[in-house]
Tab-separated table of C-alpha atoms in Angstrom:
chain	number	residue	atom	x	y	z
A	1	MET	CA	-10.689	-25.461	69.143
A	2	VAL	CA	-7.032	-25.513	68.149
A	3	VAL	CA	-7.989	-26.533	65.059
A	4	LYS	CA	-10.584	-23.887	64.399
A	5	THR	CA	-8.520	-21.447	65.560
A	6	THR	CA	-5.740	-22.113	63.088
A	7	VAL	CA	-8.548	-22.360	60.247
A	8	SER	CA	-9.740	-18.984	61.060
A	9	VAL	CA	-6.691	-17.308	61.126
A	10	ALA	CA	-5.693	-19.116	57.824
A	11	LEU	CA	-8.767	-18.095	56.163
A	12	ALA	CA	-8.148	-14.397	57.407
A	13	ALA	CA	-4.668	-14.152	55.479
A	14	ILE	CA	-6.251	-15.433	52.295
A	15	ALA	CA	-9.338	-12.769	52.940
A	16	LEU	CA	-6.790	-10.358	53.375
A	17	PHE	CA	-4.546	-10.811	50.611
A	18	ALA	CA	-7.140	-12.681	48.104
A	19	PRO	CA	-7.969	-8.908	46.370
A	20	LEU	CA	-4.318	-8.352	45.292
A	21	ALA	CA	-4.347	-8.546	41.465
A	22	SER	CA	-1.101	-6.637	41.674
A	23	SER	CA	0.422	-7.021	45.117
A	24	HIS	CA	3.138	-4.659	46.396
A	25	ILE	CA	6.271	-6.270	47.110
A	26	ILE	CA	6.631	-7.161	50.828
A	27	MET	CA	9.725	-8.832	52.383
A	28	SER	CA	9.144	-12.866	52.974
A	29	LEU	CA	12.988	-13.266	54.565
A	30	PRO	CA	13.574	-12.896	57.118
A	31	GLN	CA	10.082	-13.558	58.108
A	32	PRO	CA	8.127	-9.775	59.099
A	33	TYR	CA	6.120	-9.565	62.160
A	34	ASN	CA	2.847	-10.824	61.929
A	35	PHE	CA	3.307	-12.270	58.286
A	36	LYS	CA	0.655	-14.462	59.091
A	37	THR	CA	-1.004	-13.502	62.068
A	38	ASP	CA	-3.464	-10.713	63.137
A	39	PRO	CA	-2.653	-7.799	62.477
A	40	PHE	CA	-1.346	-8.780	59.556
A	41	VAL	CA	1.762	-7.348	57.715
A	42	GLN	CA	0.465	-5.406	55.207
A	43	LYS	CA	1.161	-4.279	51.178
A	44	ASP	CA	0.601	-0.807	51.666
A	45	PRO	CA	3.176	1.955	52.147
A	46	LEU	CA	3.368	4.005	55.428
A	47	ASP	CA	0.746	6.394	55.499
A	48	GLY	CA	1.433	7.917	58.825
A	49	ASP	CA	-2.182	7.044	60.055
A	50	SER	CA	-3.159	3.222	60.031
A	51	PHE	CA	0.095	1.869	58.823
A	52	LYS	CA	2.824	4.418	60.929
A	53	PHE	CA	6.315	4.859	60.684
A	54	PRO	CA	7.953	2.338	62.198
A	55	CYS	CA	7.335	-1.015	60.796
A	56	GLN	CA	3.632	-0.124	60.096
A	57	GLY	CA	3.285	-0.527	63.973
A	58	ARG	CA	3.931	-4.274	63.530
A	59	GLY	CA	5.785	-5.618	66.356
A	60	HIS	CA	4.562	-8.278	68.725
A	61	THR	CA	5.694	-11.527	68.313
A	62	VAL	CA	3.428	-14.698	68.814
A	63	ASP	CA	4.006	-18.432	68.842
A	64	SER	CA	3.868	-18.926	65.122
A	65	ASP	CA	6.193	-15.790	64.415
A	66	ILE	CA	9.515	-16.954	63.176
A	67	THR	CA	12.811	-15.041	64.462
A	68	THR	CA	15.523	-15.358	62.397
A	69	VAL	CA	19.319	-16.350	64.015
A	70	VAL	CA	21.975	-14.148	62.342
A	71	ALA	CA	25.659	-13.849	62.847
A	72	GLY	CA	27.527	-10.869	63.145
A	73	GLY	CA	30.237	-10.790	60.430
A	74	ALA	CA	27.918	-12.981	57.819
A	75	PRO	CA	25.219	-12.266	55.303
A	76	MET	CA	21.782	-12.808	55.829
A	77	PRO	CA	19.446	-13.689	53.041
A	78	VAL	CA	16.403	-11.280	52.041
A	79	THR	CA	13.875	-12.160	49.773
A	80	PHE	CA	10.466	-10.683	48.350
A	81	THR	CA	7.257	-11.573	47.052
A	82	GLY	CA	4.649	-9.636	45.233
A	83	THR	CA	4.218	-8.172	41.592
A	84	ALA	CA	3.912	-4.035	42.042
A	85	ALA	CA	7.992	-3.434	41.643
A	86	HIS	CA	7.057	0.324	40.730
A	87	GLY	CA	10.036	-0.119	38.599
A	88	GLY	CA	12.276	-0.695	41.650
A	89	GLY	CA	14.345	2.133	43.348
A	90	SER	CA	16.310	2.065	46.442
A	91	CYS	CA	16.469	0.314	49.562
A	92	GLN	CA	18.058	0.694	53.024
A	93	PHE	CA	18.522	-2.305	55.391
A	94	SER	CA	19.399	-1.187	59.402
A	95	VAL	CA	18.745	-2.800	62.668
A	96	SER	CA	17.181	-1.279	65.906
A	97	TYR	CA	17.497	-2.459	69.109
A	98	ASP	CA	14.172	-1.136	70.783
A	99	ASP	CA	11.941	-3.477	71.699
A	100	PRO	CA	8.335	-2.636	70.502
A	101	GLN	CA	6.953	-5.743	72.659
A	102	ALA	CA	8.661	-4.450	76.015
A	103	ALA	CA	7.310	-0.949	75.247
A	104	GLY	CA	3.992	-2.196	74.583
A	105	GLY	CA	4.497	-0.749	71.083
A	106	TRP	CA	6.792	0.943	68.761
A	107	ASN	CA	7.974	4.584	69.593
A	108	ALA	CA	8.135	6.723	66.538
A	109	SER	CA	11.722	7.813	68.120
A	110	SER	CA	13.136	4.682	67.784
A	111	LYS	CA	16.182	4.365	65.654
A	112	PHE	CA	17.128	2.399	62.582
A	113	LYS	CA	20.673	2.019	62.142
A	114	THR	CA	21.370	1.613	58.327
A	115	ILE	CA	23.631	-1.203	57.954
A	116	TYR	CA	23.597	-1.696	54.099
A	117	THR	CA	22.236	0.710	51.398
A	118	LEU	CA	20.880	-0.307	47.603
A	119	ILE	CA	21.059	2.442	45.166
A	120	GLY	CA	18.758	1.343	42.043
A	121	GLY	CA	17.702	-2.142	41.091
A	122	CYS	CA	16.121	-2.870	44.635
A	123	PRO	CA	13.835	-4.975	44.622
A	124	ALA	CA	13.688	-5.406	41.288
A	125	SER	CA	15.035	-3.805	37.788
A	126	SER	CA	11.765	-3.481	36.092
A	127	ALA	CA	10.221	-1.076	33.543
A	128	GLY	CA	6.892	-0.891	36.366
A	129	ASN	CA	5.389	-3.652	37.293
A	130	LEU	CA	6.217	-7.680	37.233
A	131	LYS	CA	3.907	-9.989	35.426
A	132	ASP	CA	1.882	-12.443	37.634
A	133	SER	CA	3.855	-15.761	37.522
A	134	GLY	CA	2.238	-17.588	40.494
A	135	THR	CA	0.905	-17.247	43.895
A	136	GLY	CA	3.282	-16.121	46.595
A	137	ALA	CA	3.624	-17.126	50.858
A	138	LEU	CA	0.310	-15.312	51.604
A	139	ASP	CA	-1.988	-16.739	48.396
A	140	ASN	CA	-0.818	-13.317	47.086
A	141	ALA	CA	-0.095	-12.395	43.273
A	142	ASP	CA	3.684	-13.226	42.821
A	143	GLY	CA	6.004	-12.137	40.046
A	144	PRO	CA	9.105	-14.362	38.621
A	145	HIS	CA	12.171	-14.420	40.806
A	146	CYS	CA	15.460	-13.932	39.584
A	147	GLY	CA	17.274	-16.163	41.912
A	148	ASN	CA	20.126	-13.958	42.106
A	149	ASP	CA	20.673	-9.882	42.617
A	150	SER	CA	21.092	-8.896	38.836
A	151	GLY	CA	18.148	-10.215	36.910
A	152	LYS	CA	15.890	-7.736	35.238
A	153	GLU	CA	11.891	-8.074	35.130
A	154	CYS	CA	12.128	-10.582	38.239
A	155	ILE	CA	12.043	-9.813	41.851
A	156	ARG	CA	15.534	-10.364	42.994
A	157	GLU	CA	17.011	-10.954	46.088
A	158	PHE	CA	20.024	-10.155	48.225
A	159	LEU	CA	22.490	-11.074	50.515
A	160	ILE	CA	23.101	-8.437	53.539
A	161	PRO	CA	26.065	-8.351	55.323
A	162	PHE	CA	25.668	-7.882	58.865
A	163	PRO	CA	28.807	-6.084	60.411
A	164	LYS	CA	30.860	-8.005	63.241
A	165	PHE	CA	30.224	-4.953	65.623
A	166	LEU	CA	26.563	-5.497	65.922
A	167	LYS	CA	25.434	-5.992	69.467
A	168	ASN	CA	24.382	-9.321	70.607
A	169	GLY	CA	20.992	-10.249	71.598
A	170	PRO	CA	17.531	-9.689	69.980
A	171	ALA	CA	17.221	-6.558	67.557
A	172	VAL	CA	14.602	-5.814	64.644
A	173	PHE	CA	15.891	-6.000	60.963
A	174	SER	CA	14.080	-3.263	58.945
A	175	TRP	CA	13.769	-3.085	55.007
A	176	THR	CA	12.879	0.420	53.646
A	177	TRP	CA	12.179	1.139	49.783
A	178	HIS	CA	11.850	3.897	47.843
A	179	ASN	CA	9.709	3.289	44.843
A	180	ARG	CA	10.717	4.884	41.591
A	181	VAL	CA	7.834	4.833	39.532
A	182	GLY	CA	4.149	6.017	40.550
A	183	ASN	CA	3.012	7.508	43.815
A	184	HIS	CA	5.803	8.882	46.020
A	185	GLU	CA	5.890	6.562	48.871
A	186	ILE	CA	7.837	4.614	51.456
A	187	TYR	CA	7.683	1.246	52.461
A	188	GLN	CA	8.810	-0.523	55.540
A	189	ASN	CA	8.813	-3.992	56.562
A	190	CYS	CA	10.254	-5.305	59.803
A	191	ALA	CA	11.601	-8.682	61.174
A	192	PRO	CA	12.681	-9.850	64.763
A	193	ILE	CA	15.987	-11.523	64.526
A	194	ILE	CA	18.400	-12.421	67.331
A	195	ILE	CA	22.192	-11.664	66.574
A	196	THR	CA	25.073	-13.772	67.394
A	197	GLY	CA	28.891	-13.553	67.334
A	198	GLY	CA	29.033	-9.915	67.548
A	199	THR	CA	30.010	-7.732	70.432
A	200	GLU	CA	28.600	-5.718	73.445
A	201	ASP	CA	30.142	-2.474	72.482
A	202	GLU	CA	27.393	-0.068	70.916
A	203	SER	CA	29.925	2.995	70.234
A	204	GLU	CA	30.170	1.661	66.491
A	205	ILE	CA	26.468	1.176	66.291
A	206	GLU	CA	25.796	4.593	67.425
A	207	ALA	CA	27.879	5.984	64.478
A	208	LEU	CA	25.847	4.459	62.018
A	209	PRO	CA	23.626	6.686	59.936
A	210	GLU	CA	19.819	6.432	60.592
A	211	ILE	CA	17.365	5.489	57.490
A	212	PHE	CA	16.406	7.996	55.368
A	213	LEU	CA	12.356	8.998	55.500
A	214	GLY	CA	11.815	11.106	52.589
A	215	ASN	CA	8.071	10.271	51.295
A	216	LEU	CA	6.774	9.672	55.064
A	217	PRO	CA	3.301	11.755	55.246
A	218	ALA	CA	3.072	14.986	56.832
A	219	VAL	CA	0.244	13.196	58.666
A	220	GLN	CA	2.462	11.742	61.146
A	221	THR	CA	3.959	14.398	63.499
A	222	ASP	CA	5.412	12.028	66.090
A	223	VAL	CA	8.736	11.519	64.685
A	224	PRO	CA	11.579	13.704	66.160
A	225	GLY	CA	13.712	15.563	63.693
A	226	TYR	CA	11.579	14.648	60.733
A	227	LYS	CA	10.507	17.609	57.981
A	228	PRO	CA	8.049	16.070	55.320
A	229	CYS	CA	9.328	16.204	52.333
A	230	HIS	CA	8.973	14.127	49.163
A	231	LEU	CA	10.881	12.689	46.140
A	232	GLY	CA	9.741	13.101	42.455
A	233	GLN	CA	8.311	10.997	39.798
A	234	GLY	CA	10.560	8.470	38.123
A	235	GLN	CA	13.660	9.272	40.714
A	236	THR	CA	15.832	6.442	41.701
A	237	VAL	CA	16.670	8.360	45.269
A	238	ASN	CA	20.294	8.929	45.713
A	239	TYR	CA	20.365	8.507	49.788
A	240	PRO	CA	21.683	11.625	51.428
A	241	ASN	CA	23.576	9.745	54.307
A	242	PRO	CA	23.902	5.901	52.927
A	243	GLY	CA	26.372	4.926	55.204
A	244	LYS	CA	29.694	3.123	54.483
A	245	TYR	CA	28.278	-0.427	52.969
A	246	GLY	CA	26.312	-1.074	50.195
A	247	ARG	CA	26.116	-1.161	46.210
A	248	VAL	CA	24.912	1.209	43.338
A	249	LEU	CA	23.596	-1.481	41.534
A	250	GLU	CA	21.549	1.050	39.208
A	251	PRO	CA	22.529	4.816	38.491
A	252	PRO	CA	20.943	7.412	40.900
A	253	THR	CA	18.420	9.677	38.561
A	254	ASP	CA	16.699	13.276	39.191
A	255	PRO	CA	13.318	13.393	39.446
A	256	GLU	CA	11.594	14.129	36.459
A	257	ALA	CA	9.740	17.190	37.791
A	258	ILE	CA	10.802	18.879	41.484
A	259	PRO	CA	7.830	18.844	43.883
A	260	SER	CA	7.507	21.909	46.027
A	261	ASP	CA	8.025	20.047	49.212
A	262	TYR	CA	10.941	18.370	47.782
A	263	CYS	CA	13.918	16.732	49.959
A	264	SER	CA	16.545	19.011	49.625
A	265	ASP	CA	19.091	17.210	51.474
A	266	VAL	CA	18.846	14.375	48.681
A	267	PRO	CA	22.136	14.660	46.504
A	268	PRO	CA	22.123	15.256	42.999
A	269	ALA	CA	22.420	12.094	40.372
A	270	SER	CA	25.774	13.146	39.618
A	271	VAL	CA	26.966	12.390	43.067
A	272	ILE	CA	27.447	8.371	43.070
A	273	PRO	CA	28.367	7.295	46.511
A	274	LYS	CA	31.243	5.384	47.043
A	275	PHE	CA	31.009	2.160	49.455
A	276	VAL	CA	33.617	0.264	51.343
A	277	GLY	CA	34.647	-2.840	49.134
A	278	ASP	CA	32.385	-1.307	46.067
A	279	ASP	CA	33.986	-0.065	42.760
A	280	SER	CA	30.418	0.604	41.591
A	281	ALA	CA	31.473	4.112	40.523
A	282	ALA	CA	33.738	2.513	37.807
A	283	GLY	CA	30.931	-0.220	36.940
A	284	ALA	CA	32.763	-2.893	38.795
A	285	PHE	CA	30.408	-4.696	41.312
A	286	PRO	CA	31.800	-7.129	43.656
A	287	THR	CA	29.886	-10.402	42.958
A	288	MET	CA	27.723	-12.077	45.856
A	289	THR	CA	26.812	-15.469	46.498
A	290	PRO	CA	23.233	-16.166	45.497
A	291	VAL	CA	20.433	-16.856	48.018
A	292	SER	CA	20.249	-20.329	46.567
A	293	ASN	CA	23.594	-21.171	47.164
A	294	MET	CA	23.066	-20.391	51.046
A	295	THR	CA	21.698	-23.606	53.216
A	296	ASN	CA	17.805	-23.061	53.686
A	297	PRO	CA	16.773	-21.546	57.000
A	298	THR	CA	16.565	-24.303	59.754
A	299	PRO	CA	13.758	-23.913	62.100
A	300	ILE	CA	13.874	-24.412	65.729
A	301	GLY	CA	11.007	-23.768	67.593
A	302	SER	CA	9.897	-20.523	66.578
A	303	VAL	CA	13.398	-19.903	65.242
A	304	PHE	CA	14.825	-19.865	61.864
A	305	LEU	CA	18.613	-20.222	62.033
A	306	THR	CA	20.485	-18.761	59.239
A	307	LEU	CA	23.321	-20.674	58.099
A	308	PRO	CA	25.589	-19.345	55.183
A	309	THR	CA	27.587	-21.709	53.311
A	310	ASP	CA	30.337	-19.320	52.375
A	311	GLY	CA	31.035	-15.600	52.548
A	312	GLY	CA	30.342	-13.988	49.109
A	313	ILE	CA	29.826	-10.379	50.264
A	314	PRO	CA	31.877	-7.369	49.523
A	315	ALA	CA	35.052	-6.683	51.416
A	316	GLY	CA	34.325	-4.531	54.561
A	317	ASP	CA	34.483	-4.533	58.464
A	318	TYR	CA	31.865	-7.134	58.725
A	319	GLY	CA	34.654	-9.592	60.576
A	320	PRO	CA	35.507	-13.093	59.394
A	321	HIS	CA	33.625	-14.345	56.430
A	322	PRO	CA	31.949	-18.322	56.991
A	323	THR	CA	33.479	-21.135	54.992
A	324	THR	CA	31.881	-24.053	56.386
A	325	LYS	CA	28.276	-24.607	57.674
A	326	GLY	CA	27.280	-23.650	61.564
A	327	THR	CA	25.683	-25.317	63.906
């Protein structure tokens, strides 16, 4: 009976993703909620209805889900799969301590605090969508992988520093993406994580900015303080409050045409954000260790333990940089 159930779930996953001749980019590491379990994580953007903010409504872990252990003060590899890169765009990486399982589901008032922002070049630097070069983890169409955070016309991978001041314990890691080309959309994938080596103090966490929600459809009316707005075509968004930590991989761009409900708090492209430890305004980017140089996550039951081999992160308030493998 167990075998039949396992096969059924696998076939359901294949059926769900088989039609994706050009599949939207989704996060593959850390593994999102419901990556291979019903209700499956979707390739679709947040639509305010079937796939609501936050996290498409996905947030219930089961035995086959993976929880990633990360260390405060260390970087975590983030990887993606898919082909529909929509010309890249800008991304934010955030953490929430709201527990969707304890609360019986997500609440639209959940707070996602930005720990890292990438302006441009995320999750790819491309003219449009990527060529289909193989099959991804979900039997989805998958594009070529750069193996670094600087390749062109391929899926990039990033090391996202986790500030040392993050609170220890269970948390949710979120990736949000505002695409440059195509419909004005916002994508979000979320993954269960456990933070270690951090603190018990929440004061610095509270000071972090919340993620930008522009392009979230007006049909979702239960997000406190959100005034529906949209970005424009061809725009690499310059986030209004990107936080202290991040990088400018590609210069932000203004929209080709300003929509009537434009997000008025977005700064003009000429205002380049300045991040801690980043001289991006001058065109010099700090180097980051390729994910391929990181130790592969080690499964411990239903938990992945992410073990960095070295720091490889920009200077900033992240705590001591690891220099040896953890245990």
